[in-house]
Short mmCIF file of C-alpha atoms and ligand atoms in Angstrom, two decimals:
data_model
loop_
_atom_site.label_atom_id
_atom_site.label_comp_id
_atom_site.label_asym_id
_atom_site.label_seq_id
_atom_site.Cartn_x
_atom_site.Cartn_y
_atom_site.Cartn_z
CA ARG I 19 164.31 106.56 -6.41
CA ALA I 20 161.22 107.68 -8.19
CA LYS I 21 159.97 104.13 -8.07
CA LYS I 22 160.60 103.89 -4.37
CA GLN I 23 158.78 107.13 -3.76
CA GLY I 24 155.91 105.92 -5.89
CA ARG I 25 155.67 102.86 -3.70
CA ASN I 26 155.56 104.90 -0.54
CA GLN I 27 152.91 107.04 -2.09
CA VAL I 28 150.76 103.99 -2.74
CA CYS I 29 151.19 102.75 0.81
CA PHE I 30 150.26 106.15 2.17
CA PHE I 31 147.03 106.21 0.21
CA GLU I 32 146.21 102.66 1.17
CA GLY I 33 146.58 103.60 4.82
CA GLU I 34 144.34 106.61 4.39
CA MET I 35 141.76 104.56 2.59
CA GLN I 36 141.78 101.91 5.27
CA ILE I 37 141.05 104.54 7.93
CA GLN I 38 138.31 106.08 5.82
CA PHE I 39 136.85 102.69 5.13
CA SER I 40 136.69 101.66 8.76
CA GLN I 41 135.24 105.04 9.75
CA ARG I 42 132.52 104.58 7.17
CA TYR I 43 131.89 101.11 8.47
CA GLN I 44 131.67 102.40 12.05
CA THR I 45 129.21 105.07 10.98
CA GLU I 46 127.17 102.48 9.13
CA ILE I 47 126.88 100.36 12.28
CA GLN I 48 125.96 103.41 14.36
CA LEU I 49 123.32 104.40 11.81
CA ARG I 50 121.78 100.94 11.81
CA GLN I 51 121.60 100.90 15.60
CA SER I 52 120.24 104.42 15.74
CA LEU I 53 117.44 103.49 13.38
CA GLU I 54 116.44 100.69 15.76
CA GLU I 55 116.81 102.87 18.83
CA GLY I 56 114.80 105.75 17.41
CA LEU I 57 117.59 108.34 17.33
CA PHE I 58 116.46 109.88 14.08
CA GLU I 59 114.10 112.79 14.04
CA LEU I 60 112.37 114.80 11.37
CA TYR I 61 112.67 118.56 11.37
CA TYR I 62 110.18 120.55 9.34
CA GLN I 63 110.88 123.73 7.43
CA PRO I 64 107.75 125.74 6.68
CA VAL I 65 107.09 126.77 3.08
CA VAL I 66 105.88 130.37 3.08
CA ASN I 67 103.97 132.58 0.67
CA PRO I 68 106.13 135.74 0.41
CA HIS I 69 103.10 137.85 -0.48
CA ASP I 70 101.25 137.35 2.80
CA GLY I 71 103.68 135.45 5.04
CA HIS I 72 101.31 132.50 5.42
CA PHE I 73 102.69 128.99 5.38
CA SER I 74 101.28 126.36 3.05
CA GLY I 75 103.25 123.30 4.05
CA PHE I 76 106.60 121.89 5.05
CA GLU I 77 109.69 120.09 3.88
CA ALA I 78 110.69 117.15 6.06
CA LEU I 79 114.44 117.11 6.77
CA ILE I 80 116.07 114.27 8.65
CA ARG I 81 118.32 114.76 11.69
CA TRP I 82 120.40 112.30 13.70
CA ASN I 83 120.49 112.81 17.45
CA TYR I 84 123.77 111.17 18.23
CA GLU I 85 126.05 111.56 21.26
CA GLY I 86 124.58 114.84 22.33
CA ALA I 87 124.75 116.49 18.91
CA VAL I 88 122.20 117.01 16.18
CA ARG I 89 123.83 115.74 13.02
CA SER I 90 122.91 117.02 9.62
CA PRO I 91 122.12 114.84 6.62
CA ALA I 92 125.32 115.84 4.81
CA GLU I 93 127.19 113.86 7.48
CA PHE I 94 125.30 110.61 7.15
CA ILE I 95 123.10 110.43 4.03
CA PRO I 96 126.10 109.52 1.82
CA VAL I 97 126.99 106.63 4.14
CA ALA I 98 123.37 105.52 4.27
CA GLU I 99 123.29 105.57 0.47
CA GLU I 100 126.52 103.63 0.04
CA SER I 101 125.48 100.97 2.51
CA GLY I 102 121.94 100.58 1.21
CA LEU I 103 120.56 101.61 4.59
CA ILE I 104 118.89 104.55 2.85
CA LEU I 105 116.09 102.21 1.79
CA GLU I 106 115.04 101.54 5.37
CA MET I 107 115.83 105.08 6.51
CA GLY I 108 113.91 106.52 3.59
CA ARG I 109 110.85 104.47 4.44
CA TRP I 110 111.09 105.63 8.03
CA VAL I 111 111.10 109.23 6.76
CA ILE I 112 108.07 108.69 4.54
CA GLU I 113 106.12 106.94 7.27
CA HIS I 114 106.77 109.64 9.86
CA ALA I 115 106.35 112.63 7.56
CA LEU I 116 102.98 111.34 6.36
CA ALA I 117 101.78 110.58 9.88
CA GLN I 118 102.78 114.08 10.95
CA LEU I 119 101.05 115.66 7.96
CA ALA I 120 97.83 113.79 8.82
CA ARG I 121 97.95 115.00 12.44
CA TRP I 122 98.61 118.60 11.45
CA ASN I 123 95.94 118.59 8.77
CA ASP I 124 93.41 117.38 11.33
CA ARG I 125 94.14 120.47 13.40
CA HIS I 126 94.71 123.06 10.71
CA GLY I 127 91.90 124.80 8.82
CA HIS I 128 93.06 124.35 5.26
CA PRO I 129 95.13 121.48 3.88
CA LEU I 130 98.89 121.71 4.26
CA ARG I 131 101.46 120.07 1.99
CA MET I 132 104.44 117.93 2.84
CA ALA I 133 107.61 117.65 0.77
CA ILE I 134 109.72 114.52 1.23
CA ASN I 135 113.23 114.03 -0.18
CA LEU I 136 113.97 110.79 -2.00
CA SER I 137 117.41 109.37 -2.76
CA ALA I 138 118.17 107.95 -6.17
CA MET I 139 118.50 104.49 -4.69
CA GLN I 140 114.97 104.56 -3.31
CA LEU I 141 113.63 104.71 -6.85
CA LYS I 142 115.08 101.25 -7.42
CA ASP I 143 112.99 99.88 -4.56
CA VAL I 144 110.22 97.98 -6.36
CA GLY I 145 108.07 98.03 -3.23
CA LEU I 146 108.29 101.79 -2.71
CA THR I 147 105.12 102.71 -4.57
CA SER I 148 102.90 100.31 -2.66
CA PHE I 149 104.55 101.34 0.62
CA ILE I 150 103.67 104.96 -0.06
CA GLN I 151 100.19 104.08 -1.27
CA ARG I 152 99.54 102.11 1.91
CA HIS I 153 100.64 104.94 4.17
CA LEU I 154 98.62 107.51 2.24
CA GLU I 155 95.57 105.32 2.73
CA VAL I 156 96.21 104.58 6.40
CA HIS I 157 96.28 108.31 7.12
CA ASN I 158 93.65 109.23 4.59
CA ILE I 159 95.95 111.78 2.91
CA ASP I 160 95.17 113.27 -0.48
CA PRO I 161 98.18 112.32 -2.64
CA TYR I 162 98.27 115.76 -4.24
CA LEU I 163 99.33 117.20 -0.88
CA VAL I 164 102.59 115.29 -1.06
CA ASP I 165 105.67 116.36 -3.04
CA PHE I 166 108.50 113.93 -3.61
CA GLU I 167 111.76 115.79 -4.16
CA LEU I 168 114.39 114.33 -6.46
CA THR I 169 117.73 115.75 -7.45
CA GLU I 170 119.11 115.66 -10.96
CA THR I 171 121.46 112.87 -9.97
CA ALA I 172 118.45 110.70 -9.28
CA LEU I 173 117.10 111.43 -12.74
CA LEU I 174 120.47 110.88 -14.41
CA ASP I 175 120.00 107.15 -14.09
CA GLU I 176 117.17 106.51 -16.49
CA CYS I 177 116.92 102.78 -15.83
CA SER I 178 113.44 101.41 -16.26
CA GLN I 179 112.75 100.88 -12.55
CA ASN I 180 113.60 104.50 -11.71
CA VAL I 181 111.38 105.82 -14.47
CA GLN I 182 108.62 103.44 -13.41
CA THR I 183 108.70 104.53 -9.76
CA ILE I 184 108.53 108.20 -10.70
CA GLN I 185 105.64 107.48 -13.06
CA ASN I 186 103.85 105.45 -10.39
CA LEU I 187 104.09 108.28 -7.87
CA ALA I 188 102.85 110.76 -10.44
CA ASP I 189 99.99 108.44 -11.44
CA MET I 190 99.00 108.15 -7.79
CA GLY I 191 98.54 111.91 -7.82
CA CYS I 192 101.62 112.88 -5.84
CA HIS I 193 103.71 115.81 -7.04
CA ILE I 194 107.23 115.32 -8.29
CA ALA I 195 109.67 118.11 -7.52
CA LEU I 196 113.09 118.65 -9.07
CA ASP I 197 115.31 119.69 -6.16
CA ASP I 198 118.48 121.83 -6.21
CA PHE I 199 117.70 123.22 -9.66
CA GLY I 200 120.57 125.32 -10.97
CA THR I 201 123.39 123.41 -9.29
CA GLY I 202 123.98 120.59 -11.76
CA TYR I 203 123.55 120.45 -15.49
CA SER I 204 120.03 121.79 -15.07
CA SER I 205 119.22 120.10 -18.28
CA ILE I 206 115.86 121.22 -19.52
CA SER I 207 115.42 117.76 -20.96
CA TYR I 208 114.62 116.43 -17.47
CA LEU I 209 111.70 118.78 -17.30
CA ARG I 210 110.29 117.26 -20.46
CA LYS I 211 111.26 113.63 -19.92
CA PHE I 212 109.87 113.21 -16.43
CA PRO I 213 106.46 114.09 -15.03
CA ILE I 214 107.80 117.01 -13.00
CA ASP I 215 105.33 119.42 -11.42
CA VAL I 216 107.55 121.55 -9.23
CA VAL I 217 111.03 123.02 -9.61
CA LYS I 218 112.94 123.97 -6.49
CA VAL I 219 115.42 126.70 -7.27
CA ASP I 220 118.59 126.06 -5.30
CA LYS I 221 119.66 128.42 -2.54
CA SER I 222 123.03 128.99 -4.21
CA LEU I 223 121.26 131.02 -6.90
CA MET I 224 120.05 133.59 -4.41
CA PRO I 225 122.15 136.70 -4.94
CA GLY I 226 124.74 137.47 -2.27
CA LYS I 227 125.61 140.88 -0.84
CA ASP I 228 127.76 141.83 -3.80
CA GLN I 229 125.26 140.58 -6.31
CA SER I 230 126.24 141.09 -9.88
CA HIS I 231 123.92 142.04 -12.66
CA LYS I 232 124.69 138.71 -14.32
CA GLU I 233 123.64 136.67 -11.30
CA LEU I 234 120.33 138.39 -11.13
CA SER I 235 119.71 138.04 -14.86
CA LEU I 236 120.47 134.35 -14.66
CA LEU I 237 118.01 133.87 -11.82
CA ARG I 238 115.38 135.93 -13.57
CA GLY I 239 115.85 133.94 -16.77
CA LEU I 240 115.65 130.57 -15.04
CA ILE I 241 112.50 131.51 -13.22
CA SER I 242 110.73 132.84 -16.26
CA MET I 243 111.71 129.70 -18.16
CA ILE I 244 110.22 127.50 -15.43
CA GLN I 245 107.11 129.64 -15.33
CA SER I 246 106.68 129.51 -19.08
CA LEU I 247 106.70 125.70 -18.83
CA GLU I 248 103.83 126.14 -16.35
CA LEU I 249 105.67 124.38 -13.58
CA ASP I 250 105.32 125.38 -9.93
CA ILE I 251 108.30 127.06 -8.34
CA VAL I 252 109.67 126.92 -4.84
CA ILE I 253 112.60 129.21 -4.10
CA GLU I 254 115.00 127.99 -1.43
CA GLY I 255 117.45 129.92 0.68
CA ILE I 256 115.47 133.07 1.41
CA GLU I 257 117.75 134.71 3.95
CA THR I 258 117.05 138.43 3.60
CA GLU I 259 114.32 140.91 2.94
CA GLU I 260 115.89 141.52 -0.49
CA HIS I 261 115.43 137.85 -1.30
CA GLU I 262 111.81 138.06 -0.28
CA CYS I 263 111.35 141.10 -2.53
CA LEU I 264 112.74 139.10 -5.45
CA CYS I 265 110.20 136.34 -4.81
CA LYS I 266 107.42 138.88 -4.90
CA GLU I 267 108.81 140.46 -8.05
CA PHE I 268 109.02 137.04 -9.71
CA ASN I 269 105.50 136.32 -8.53
CA VAL I 270 106.61 133.17 -6.75
CA ASP I 271 104.27 132.08 -4.00
CA ARG I 272 106.29 129.33 -2.34
CA ALA I 273 109.56 130.07 -0.60
CA GLN I 274 111.73 128.57 2.10
CA GLY I 275 114.59 130.02 4.05
CA PHE I 276 116.07 131.11 7.33
CA TYR I 277 114.49 134.54 6.86
CA TYR I 278 111.15 132.87 7.57
CA TYR I 279 111.95 129.75 9.55
CA ARG I 280 114.79 127.34 10.05
CA PRO I 281 113.90 123.66 9.95
CA LEU I 282 112.29 122.95 13.35
CA PRO I 283 111.38 119.90 15.44
CA ALA I 284 107.66 119.03 15.32
CA ARG I 285 106.93 120.43 18.77
CA ASP I 286 108.47 123.81 17.86
CA ILE I 287 106.36 123.91 14.72
CA GLU I 288 103.32 123.37 16.89
CA SER I 289 104.21 126.04 19.43
CA ARG I 290 105.19 128.61 16.83
CA LEU I 291 102.76 127.98 13.98
CA PHE I 292 99.70 126.37 15.50
CA ARG I 293 99.18 128.68 18.46
P1 LIG T 8 117.55 119.98 0.32
O1 LIG T 8 116.47 118.98 0.09
O2 LIG T 8 117.90 120.87 -0.81
O3 LIG T 8 117.10 120.78 1.60
C1 LIG T 8 117.34 122.15 1.80
C2 LIG T 8 118.52 122.38 2.71
O4 LIG T 8 118.75 123.78 2.82
C3 LIG T 8 118.28 121.90 4.15
O5 LIG T 8 119.52 121.44 4.67
C4 LIG T 8 117.87 123.19 4.85
O6 LIG T 8 118.12 123.18 6.24
C5 LIG T 8 118.73 124.18 4.15
N1 LIG T 8 118.19 125.53 4.19
C6 LIG T 8 116.89 125.92 4.29
N2 LIG T 8 116.77 127.26 4.26
C7 LIG T 8 118.02 127.76 4.13
C8 LIG T 8 118.56 129.10 4.05
O7 LIG T 8 117.86 130.09 4.07
N3 LIG T 8 119.91 129.18 3.93
C9 LIG T 8 120.72 128.10 3.90
N4 LIG T 8 122.03 128.30 3.79
N5 LIG T 8 120.25 126.83 3.97
C10 LIG T 8 118.91 126.68 4.08
P2 LIG T 8 119.64 120.09 5.49
O8 LIG T 8 118.44 119.90 6.35
O9 LIG T 8 120.98 120.06 6.10
O10 LIG T 8 119.57 118.98 4.35
C11 LIG T 8 120.57 118.88 3.37
C12 LIG T 8 120.20 117.91 2.30
O11 LIG T 8 120.12 116.59 2.82
C13 LIG T 8 118.83 118.17 1.70
O12 LIG T 8 118.91 119.22 0.76
C14 LIG T 8 118.52 116.82 1.09
O13 LIG T 8 119.16 116.69 -0.16
C15 LIG T 8 119.17 115.88 2.08
N6 LIG T 8 118.12 115.34 2.97
C16 LIG T 8 117.57 115.89 4.07
N7 LIG T 8 116.62 115.08 4.61
C17 LIG T 8 116.58 113.99 3.80
C18 LIG T 8 115.79 112.78 3.79
O14 LIG T 8 114.90 112.56 4.62
N8 LIG T 8 116.04 111.89 2.79
C19 LIG T 8 116.98 112.12 1.83
N9 LIG T 8 117.17 111.19 0.88
N10 LIG T 8 117.73 113.23 1.80
C20 LIG T 8 117.52 114.16 2.76
MG1 LIG T 9 114.68 118.99 -0.69
MG1 LIG T 10 117.03 121.81 -2.37
MG1 LIG T 11 120.18 120.48 -1.41
#
């Protein structure tokens, strides 16, 4: 009987998997088409200096305008990664974020920065460096105004091409940021092994309403460690005035969060920030 049940179990999972597989495949087709039809859009979240409230740049965050809804990256980036479509999508992001930065910097008094997220798989793209170089040149952008954000997972795979791409971007003068710091292993070895300039402290480390003394000590310790390594810090997930106060106390001058601005379409950035 056990055997029979085991068999049924297997069949059940196979059925589930088949459905999941075909849903993934559907999504993949929709993503491919959407890329051709121009249904992706970049939203921009301003990066703010907590001390004076001024913004110094943006993070580009992709959105998918599909069937009347704005879909968030969590819904489709994994599929794009699994299918390899992330290479093309990622280049689209780079191209558009850089073009936007150039337009805004033409209008704005002092130079603004742009942060662009990269997937692990994009590091394996041998043509990525020259693609970025070309677009920086086309728009006459100073490379140091651009931050490429990588998560620990991207750094986990230390194959030579990945290391090479990161080194190339750093050699070009772009900044490399370690994203979501504090969520994974947060191995300090990454900070030594790779040419990292910026650490983005993950929003999950921001204390909640019932903040414990431990939480706060952990955050304080992480930040002072990053500062003692002379790396730049961006704190994510600023949602309250208390969070802003912490940034000031830690002497952090780059912060992002709903307290300041949500990620916004380009035209909303222009109407709200470039009045
Ligand atoms: P991330 O790079 O860590 O981006 C920060 C995420 O936190 C964004 O979510 C942003 O909307 C959200 N956020 C900002 N401020 C706050 C806040 O105060 N509170 C809370 N709760 N959340 C806040 P989003 O836009 O949904 O993006 C999720 C993730 O998707 C990003 O995390 C990034 O890993 C990935 N992603 C987004 N755009 C791209 C892209 O163009 N390429 C790649 N490869 N990944 C991307
Ligand atoms: Mg990011
Ligand atoms: Mg992050
Ligand atoms: Mg994240």
